[in-house]
Short mmCIF file of C-alpha atoms in Angstrom, two decimals:
data_model
loop_
_atom_site.label_atom_id
_atom_site.label_comp_id
_atom_site.label_asym_id
_atom_site.label_seq_id
_atom_site.Cartn_x
_atom_site.Cartn_y
_atom_site.Cartn_z
CA MET O 8 79.40 110.68 96.80
CA PHE O 9 78.63 107.83 99.20
CA ARG O 10 77.10 105.69 96.45
CA PHE O 11 80.10 106.45 94.26
CA LEU O 12 82.51 105.17 96.94
CA VAL O 13 80.36 102.09 97.66
CA ARG O 14 80.47 101.10 93.99
CA ARG O 15 84.24 101.53 93.94
CA VAL O 16 84.74 99.47 97.11
CA LEU O 17 82.53 96.62 95.86
CA GLY O 18 84.39 96.63 92.56
CA ALA O 19 87.70 96.55 94.45
CA LEU O 20 86.63 93.48 96.44
CA VAL O 21 85.73 91.65 93.23
CA ILE O 22 89.11 92.54 91.72
CA LEU O 23 90.95 91.26 94.79
CA LEU O 24 89.00 88.01 94.68
CA ILE O 25 89.92 87.50 91.03
CA ILE O 26 93.58 88.28 91.71
CA SER O 27 93.71 85.78 94.57
CA ALA O 28 92.08 83.03 92.49
CA VAL O 29 94.33 83.59 89.47
CA THR O 30 97.48 83.64 91.62
CA PHE O 31 96.42 80.54 93.54
CA PHE O 32 95.62 78.38 90.55
CA LEU O 33 98.55 79.59 88.44
CA PHE O 34 100.83 78.41 91.22
CA TYR O 35 99.95 74.84 90.37
CA ALA O 36 101.32 75.33 86.86
CA ILE O 37 104.79 75.41 88.46
CA PRO O 38 106.34 71.97 88.01
CA ARG O 39 108.02 71.94 91.45
CA ASP O 40 106.26 70.20 94.35
CA PRO O 41 106.59 72.24 97.59
CA ALA O 42 105.82 69.18 99.72
CA ARG O 43 108.65 67.18 98.16
CA MET O 44 111.00 70.15 98.54
CA ALA O 45 110.08 70.48 102.22
CA CYS O 46 110.33 66.74 102.78
CA GLY O 47 114.09 66.66 102.14
CA LYS O 48 116.33 64.12 100.46
CA VAL O 49 115.28 61.14 102.60
CA CYS O 50 111.55 61.06 101.93
CA ASP O 51 109.22 58.09 101.56
CA ASP O 52 105.55 58.14 100.61
CA GLN O 53 104.35 58.13 104.21
CA LEU O 54 106.53 61.08 105.19
CA LEU O 55 105.55 62.92 102.02
CA ALA O 56 101.85 62.47 102.85
CA GLN O 57 102.49 63.79 106.37
CA VAL O 58 104.30 66.84 104.98
CA ARG O 59 101.39 67.52 102.61
CA GLN O 60 99.00 67.35 105.55
CA ASN O 61 101.14 69.72 107.63
CA LEU O 62 101.41 72.21 104.77
CA GLY O 63 97.65 72.09 104.16
CA ILE O 64 97.97 70.97 100.53
CA ALA O 65 96.57 67.45 100.79
CA ASP O 66 93.07 68.51 99.65
CA PRO O 67 91.98 69.25 96.06
CA MET O 68 92.80 72.73 94.76
CA PRO O 69 89.28 74.24 95.06
CA VAL O 70 89.05 73.04 98.65
CA GLN O 71 92.46 74.48 99.46
CA TYR O 72 91.45 77.82 97.97
CA TRP O 73 88.22 77.89 99.98
CA HIS O 74 90.09 77.12 103.20
CA TRP O 75 92.58 79.87 102.39
CA LEU O 76 89.76 82.42 101.90
CA GLN O 77 88.06 81.35 105.13
CA ALA O 78 91.30 81.70 107.07
CA ILE O 79 91.55 85.39 106.18
CA PHE O 80 88.33 86.10 108.07
CA VAL O 81 88.08 83.41 110.77
CA GLY O 82 91.56 81.94 111.11
CA ARG O 83 92.60 78.32 110.64
CA ASP O 84 94.08 75.33 112.49
CA TYR O 85 97.21 73.78 110.96
CA VAL O 86 98.39 70.25 111.77
CA GLY O 87 101.68 70.35 113.64
CA VAL O 88 101.64 74.16 113.86
CA GLY O 89 98.54 75.21 115.76
CA HIS O 90 95.93 77.89 115.30
CA CYS O 91 96.56 80.83 112.98
CA ASP O 92 94.54 83.88 114.02
CA ALA O 93 92.67 85.97 111.45
CA PRO O 94 93.72 87.54 109.21
CA CYS O 95 95.56 84.34 108.42
CA PHE O 96 97.50 83.87 105.19
CA GLY O 97 98.96 80.58 106.36
CA TYR O 98 102.51 79.53 107.10
CA SER O 99 105.49 79.67 104.78
CA PHE O 100 106.32 76.44 102.98
CA SER O 101 110.05 77.17 103.14
CA ASN O 102 110.63 78.17 106.79
CA ASN O 103 107.24 77.64 108.50
CA VAL O 104 106.88 81.26 109.70
CA ASN O 105 103.56 83.08 109.92
CA VAL O 106 102.99 84.78 106.55
CA PHE O 107 100.98 87.74 107.83
CA ASP O 108 103.47 88.54 110.58
CA THR O 109 106.37 88.38 108.12
CA ILE O 110 104.59 90.70 105.69
CA MET O 111 103.80 93.18 108.45
CA GLU O 112 107.50 93.26 109.35
CA ARG O 113 108.48 94.05 105.74
CA LEU O 114 105.54 96.30 104.83
CA PRO O 115 106.80 99.54 106.48
CA THR O 116 109.97 99.35 104.37
CA THR O 117 108.09 99.17 101.07
CA ILE O 118 105.55 101.81 102.15
CA SER O 119 108.36 104.16 103.17
CA LEU O 120 110.09 103.62 99.84
CA ALA O 121 106.93 104.14 97.78
CA ILE O 122 105.67 107.21 99.68
CA GLY O 123 109.08 108.90 99.60
CA GLY O 124 109.47 108.24 95.88
CA ALA O 125 105.96 109.56 95.18
CA PHE O 126 106.63 112.69 97.22
CA PHE O 127 109.78 113.48 95.25
CA PHE O 128 108.39 112.84 91.78
CA LEU O 129 105.20 114.80 92.48
CA ILE O 130 106.99 117.82 93.93
CA ILE O 131 109.82 117.90 91.41
CA GLY O 132 107.90 116.67 88.37
CA VAL O 133 104.77 118.79 88.79
CA GLY O 134 106.80 121.82 89.89
CA THR O 135 109.14 121.61 86.90
CA GLY O 136 106.20 121.11 84.56
CA MET O 137 104.50 124.23 85.95
CA LEU O 138 107.62 126.33 85.41
CA ALA O 139 108.03 124.97 81.88
CA ALA O 140 104.41 125.86 81.05
CA LEU O 141 104.87 129.40 82.38
CA LYS O 142 108.09 129.82 80.36
CA GLN O 143 106.94 128.34 77.05
CA GLY O 144 109.62 128.45 74.36
CA LYS O 145 112.30 129.80 76.71
CA PHE O 146 115.44 128.15 78.05
CA LEU O 147 113.74 126.69 81.14
CA ASP O 148 111.05 125.10 78.99
CA LYS O 149 113.62 123.53 76.65
CA ALA O 150 115.75 122.32 79.56
CA ALA O 151 112.71 120.70 81.22
CA SER O 152 111.72 119.01 77.94
CA SER O 153 115.25 117.65 77.50
CA PHE O 154 115.29 116.41 81.09
CA SER O 155 111.96 114.61 80.67
CA LEU O 156 113.17 112.94 77.47
CA ILE O 157 116.39 111.69 79.08
CA GLY O 158 114.76 110.72 82.37
CA SER O 159 111.97 108.69 80.78
CA SER O 160 114.55 106.57 78.93
CA MET O 161 116.40 105.62 82.13
CA GLN O 162 116.03 102.33 84.00
CA ILE O 163 116.07 102.01 87.79
CA TYR O 164 118.63 99.21 87.93
CA PHE O 165 121.06 101.21 85.71
CA VAL O 166 120.62 104.56 87.47
CA GLY O 167 120.69 102.90 90.90
CA TYR O 168 124.10 101.29 90.51
CA ILE O 169 125.62 104.42 88.90
CA ALA O 170 124.22 106.68 91.65
CA MET O 171 125.39 104.25 94.33
CA PHE O 172 128.93 104.23 92.93
CA LEU O 173 129.19 108.00 92.50
CA LEU O 174 127.24 109.44 95.44
CA VAL O 175 128.01 106.83 98.09
CA THR O 176 131.25 105.04 97.22
CA GLN O 177 133.24 107.79 95.47
CA LEU O 178 131.96 111.17 96.68
CA HIS O 179 130.49 110.09 100.05
CA LEU O 180 127.66 112.61 99.66
CA LEU O 181 124.91 110.23 100.78
CA ASP O 182 124.68 107.45 103.35
CA GLN O 183 124.69 103.79 102.46
CA PRO O 184 121.05 102.88 101.61
CA SER O 185 119.35 101.09 104.47
CA TYR O 186 116.07 101.02 106.35
CA THR O 187 115.65 102.28 109.91
CA PRO O 188 112.12 102.43 111.36
CA PHE O 189 110.83 106.00 111.45
CA THR O 190 109.81 105.65 115.09
CA ASP O 191 113.36 104.62 116.06
CA ASN O 192 115.27 107.41 114.33
CA PRO O 193 113.55 109.74 111.81
CA GLY O 194 116.89 111.17 110.67
CA ALA O 195 118.41 107.77 109.94
CA TRP O 196 115.15 106.71 108.26
CA ALA O 197 115.33 109.64 105.82
CA SER O 198 119.09 109.54 105.19
CA GLY O 199 119.08 105.79 104.58
CA LEU O 200 116.26 105.98 102.03
CA LEU O 201 117.17 109.28 100.34
CA LEU O 202 119.14 107.72 97.48
CA PRO O 203 116.51 105.00 96.78
CA TRP O 204 113.82 107.71 96.80
CA LEU O 205 115.69 109.81 94.27
CA VAL O 206 116.44 106.86 92.01
CA LEU O 207 112.86 105.54 92.19
CA SER O 208 111.47 108.98 91.36
CA ILE O 209 113.65 109.72 88.31
CA ILE O 210 111.48 108.05 85.66
CA PHE O 211 108.23 109.27 87.22
CA THR O 212 109.59 112.82 87.60
CA ALA O 213 110.35 112.97 83.88
CA ASN O 214 106.87 111.72 82.96
CA TYR O 215 105.09 114.13 85.31
CA THR O 216 107.16 117.06 84.06
CA ARG O 217 106.09 116.37 80.50
CA MET O 218 102.48 115.62 81.41
CA THR O 219 102.04 118.68 83.66
CA ARG O 220 103.52 120.98 81.04
CA SER O 221 101.29 119.66 78.25
CA GLN O 222 98.14 119.82 80.39
CA LEU O 223 98.83 123.38 81.54
CA VAL O 224 99.72 124.60 78.04
CA GLU O 225 96.44 123.15 76.82
CA GLN O 226 94.46 124.73 79.65
CA LEU O 227 96.10 128.13 79.19
CA SER O 228 94.84 128.21 75.60
CA GLU O 229 91.21 127.48 76.54
CA ASP O 230 88.54 130.12 75.98
CA TYR O 231 87.56 130.40 79.65
CA VAL O 232 91.17 131.18 80.58
CA ARG O 233 91.40 133.90 77.94
CA THR O 234 88.09 135.29 79.21
CA ALA O 235 89.46 135.40 82.76
CA ARG O 236 92.49 137.31 81.50
CA ALA O 237 90.27 139.72 79.58
CA LYS O 238 88.37 140.47 82.80
CA GLY O 239 91.57 141.75 84.35
CA LEU O 240 92.39 138.90 86.73
CA SER O 241 96.04 138.64 87.70
CA ARG O 242 98.28 136.13 85.98
CA SER O 243 98.73 134.06 89.14
CA SER O 244 95.00 134.04 89.80
CA VAL O 245 94.25 132.85 86.27
CA PHE O 246 96.95 130.21 86.48
CA PHE O 247 96.01 128.67 89.82
CA ARG O 248 92.23 129.23 89.91
CA PHE O 249 91.50 128.16 86.36
CA ALA O 250 94.32 126.56 84.39
CA TRP O 251 95.84 124.61 87.29
CA ARG O 252 92.52 123.19 88.47
CA GLY O 253 91.65 122.12 84.94
CA ALA O 254 94.98 120.34 84.57
CA MET O 255 94.73 118.57 87.93
CA GLY O 256 92.14 115.97 86.87
CA PRO O 257 94.28 114.03 84.37
CA ILE O 258 97.32 114.27 86.64
CA VAL O 259 95.41 112.79 89.59
CA THR O 260 94.06 110.01 87.35
CA ILE O 261 97.51 109.08 86.04
CA PHE O 262 98.86 109.14 89.60
CA GLY O 263 96.30 106.51 90.57
CA ILE O 264 97.37 104.32 87.65
CA ASP O 265 101.03 104.85 88.51
CA MET O 266 100.58 103.46 92.00
CA GLY O 267 100.89 99.95 90.58
CA THR O 268 103.96 100.93 88.58
CA LEU O 269 105.41 102.54 91.70
CA VAL O 270 105.13 99.27 93.62
CA GLY O 271 106.86 97.47 90.75
CA GLY O 272 109.60 100.08 90.78
CA ALA O 273 109.95 99.66 94.53
CA ILE O 274 110.57 95.93 94.03
CA ILE O 275 113.45 96.64 91.63
CA THR O 276 114.79 99.41 93.87
CA GLU O 277 114.82 97.09 96.88
CA SER O 278 116.86 94.57 94.89
CA VAL O 279 119.34 97.19 93.68
CA PHE O 280 119.99 98.61 97.14
CA SER O 281 119.56 95.34 99.10
CA ILE O 282 116.65 96.70 101.13
CA GLN O 283 114.50 94.01 102.71
CA GLY O 284 110.93 94.88 101.78
CA LEU O 285 107.98 93.14 100.15
CA GLY O 286 109.75 93.12 96.78
CA THR O 287 112.64 90.94 97.86
CA LEU O 288 110.21 88.78 99.84
CA ALA O 289 108.09 88.21 96.71
CA VAL O 290 111.11 87.30 94.58
CA ARG O 291 112.32 84.80 97.17
CA SER O 292 108.82 83.30 97.44
CA VAL O 293 108.75 82.66 93.68
CA ASP O 294 112.20 81.05 93.81
CA ASP O 295 111.13 78.81 96.71
CA SER O 296 107.68 77.97 95.27
CA ASP O 297 106.28 79.32 98.53
CA LEU O 298 102.56 79.71 97.74
CA PRO O 299 101.36 81.12 101.11
CA MET O 300 104.03 83.83 101.17
CA LEU O 301 103.53 84.65 97.48
CA LEU O 302 99.76 84.88 97.91
CA GLY O 303 100.09 87.03 100.99
CA VAL O 304 102.47 89.50 99.35
CA THR O 305 100.34 89.61 96.20
CA MET O 306 97.13 90.29 98.09
CA ILE O 307 98.63 92.98 100.36
CA ALA O 308 100.22 94.73 97.38
CA ALA O 309 97.04 94.43 95.29
CA ALA O 310 94.87 95.72 98.15
CA GLY O 311 97.15 98.72 98.58
CA ILE O 312 97.04 99.55 94.87
CA VAL O 313 93.28 99.05 94.53
CA PHE O 314 92.33 101.11 97.56
CA ALA O 315 94.85 103.81 96.65
CA ASN O 316 92.98 104.08 93.36
CA ILE O 317 89.71 104.44 95.27
CA ILE O 318 91.19 107.38 97.18
CA VAL O 319 92.39 108.90 93.90
CA ASP O 320 88.89 108.42 92.41
CA ALA O 321 87.39 110.19 95.43
CA VAL O 322 89.81 113.11 95.04
CA TYR O 323 89.01 113.28 91.33
CA ALA O 324 85.30 113.27 92.15
CA LEU O 325 85.82 116.26 94.44
CA ILE O 326 87.77 118.10 91.74
CA ASP O 327 85.25 117.29 89.01
CA PRO O 328 81.75 116.42 90.33
CA ARG O 329 80.74 115.09 86.89
CA ILE O 330 82.86 111.98 87.53
CA ARG O 331 80.48 110.87 90.30
CA LEU O 332 77.86 110.07 87.70
CA ALA O 333 80.20 107.75 85.79
#
């Protein structure tokens, strides 16, 4: 198991390095010059050179990238700004704030949104799929199949605005979406994010309902399940000890893949409900050609997704020991 995790961690570090390099060098394909934008309207060559020096973009691209990597581990000194302690992702081109500190301020919002959405779609989606598998061909099964078909065709930005209008503006059933730190007020934290959680989970809930049902129906028809029934084991024992465990592997695997999709959905959800998380920060960084902020957000998001997949791989390895040999 240890060797399995070591291989996954080393692979994750390589992936993160590739992501950082691709993001860094693609930035220079953007025609806008951040130094000229920061320099202002009255800008001569001397002032422009000074701005480039202050922003840390006066060196060739490979040198800049190497300095950026070093800063993550040992920090870096910036002209006109001072020392940036490790982990240092630099200073924003647009407003000269510390990138890492800004990301840490926004990160709890996005994590809260993603975890809450995942909780809802796992509980509702997997639970509904289990009931549909137990009631094959009956009304509940048909209703769950219809729900999954409709839900999977929905889009977050469409459902979000409709839900906001009906549940908040018209019926006043839910609070206006907002973010309150959990440590300040757990009740306000949950009530402010309840609607975004539900909207974010709709598409995933539909997919997990369909997937859980199909996996359980397949497992219930396997020979070892029929043998367990023939031995006189109770229906619940057969379902949870054999069929459910067999269906868990693919569901856990898909959940790991969906972590990236969940972050993407969180970005759209933040925009719909005007919640200030990493998603809105990333969009603004692209608009402002703010490379340090964009790189920082990309790397934090990528690291979260990659290491979440490592955890999922470890859980899958515990469920099915054969995966450790892969």
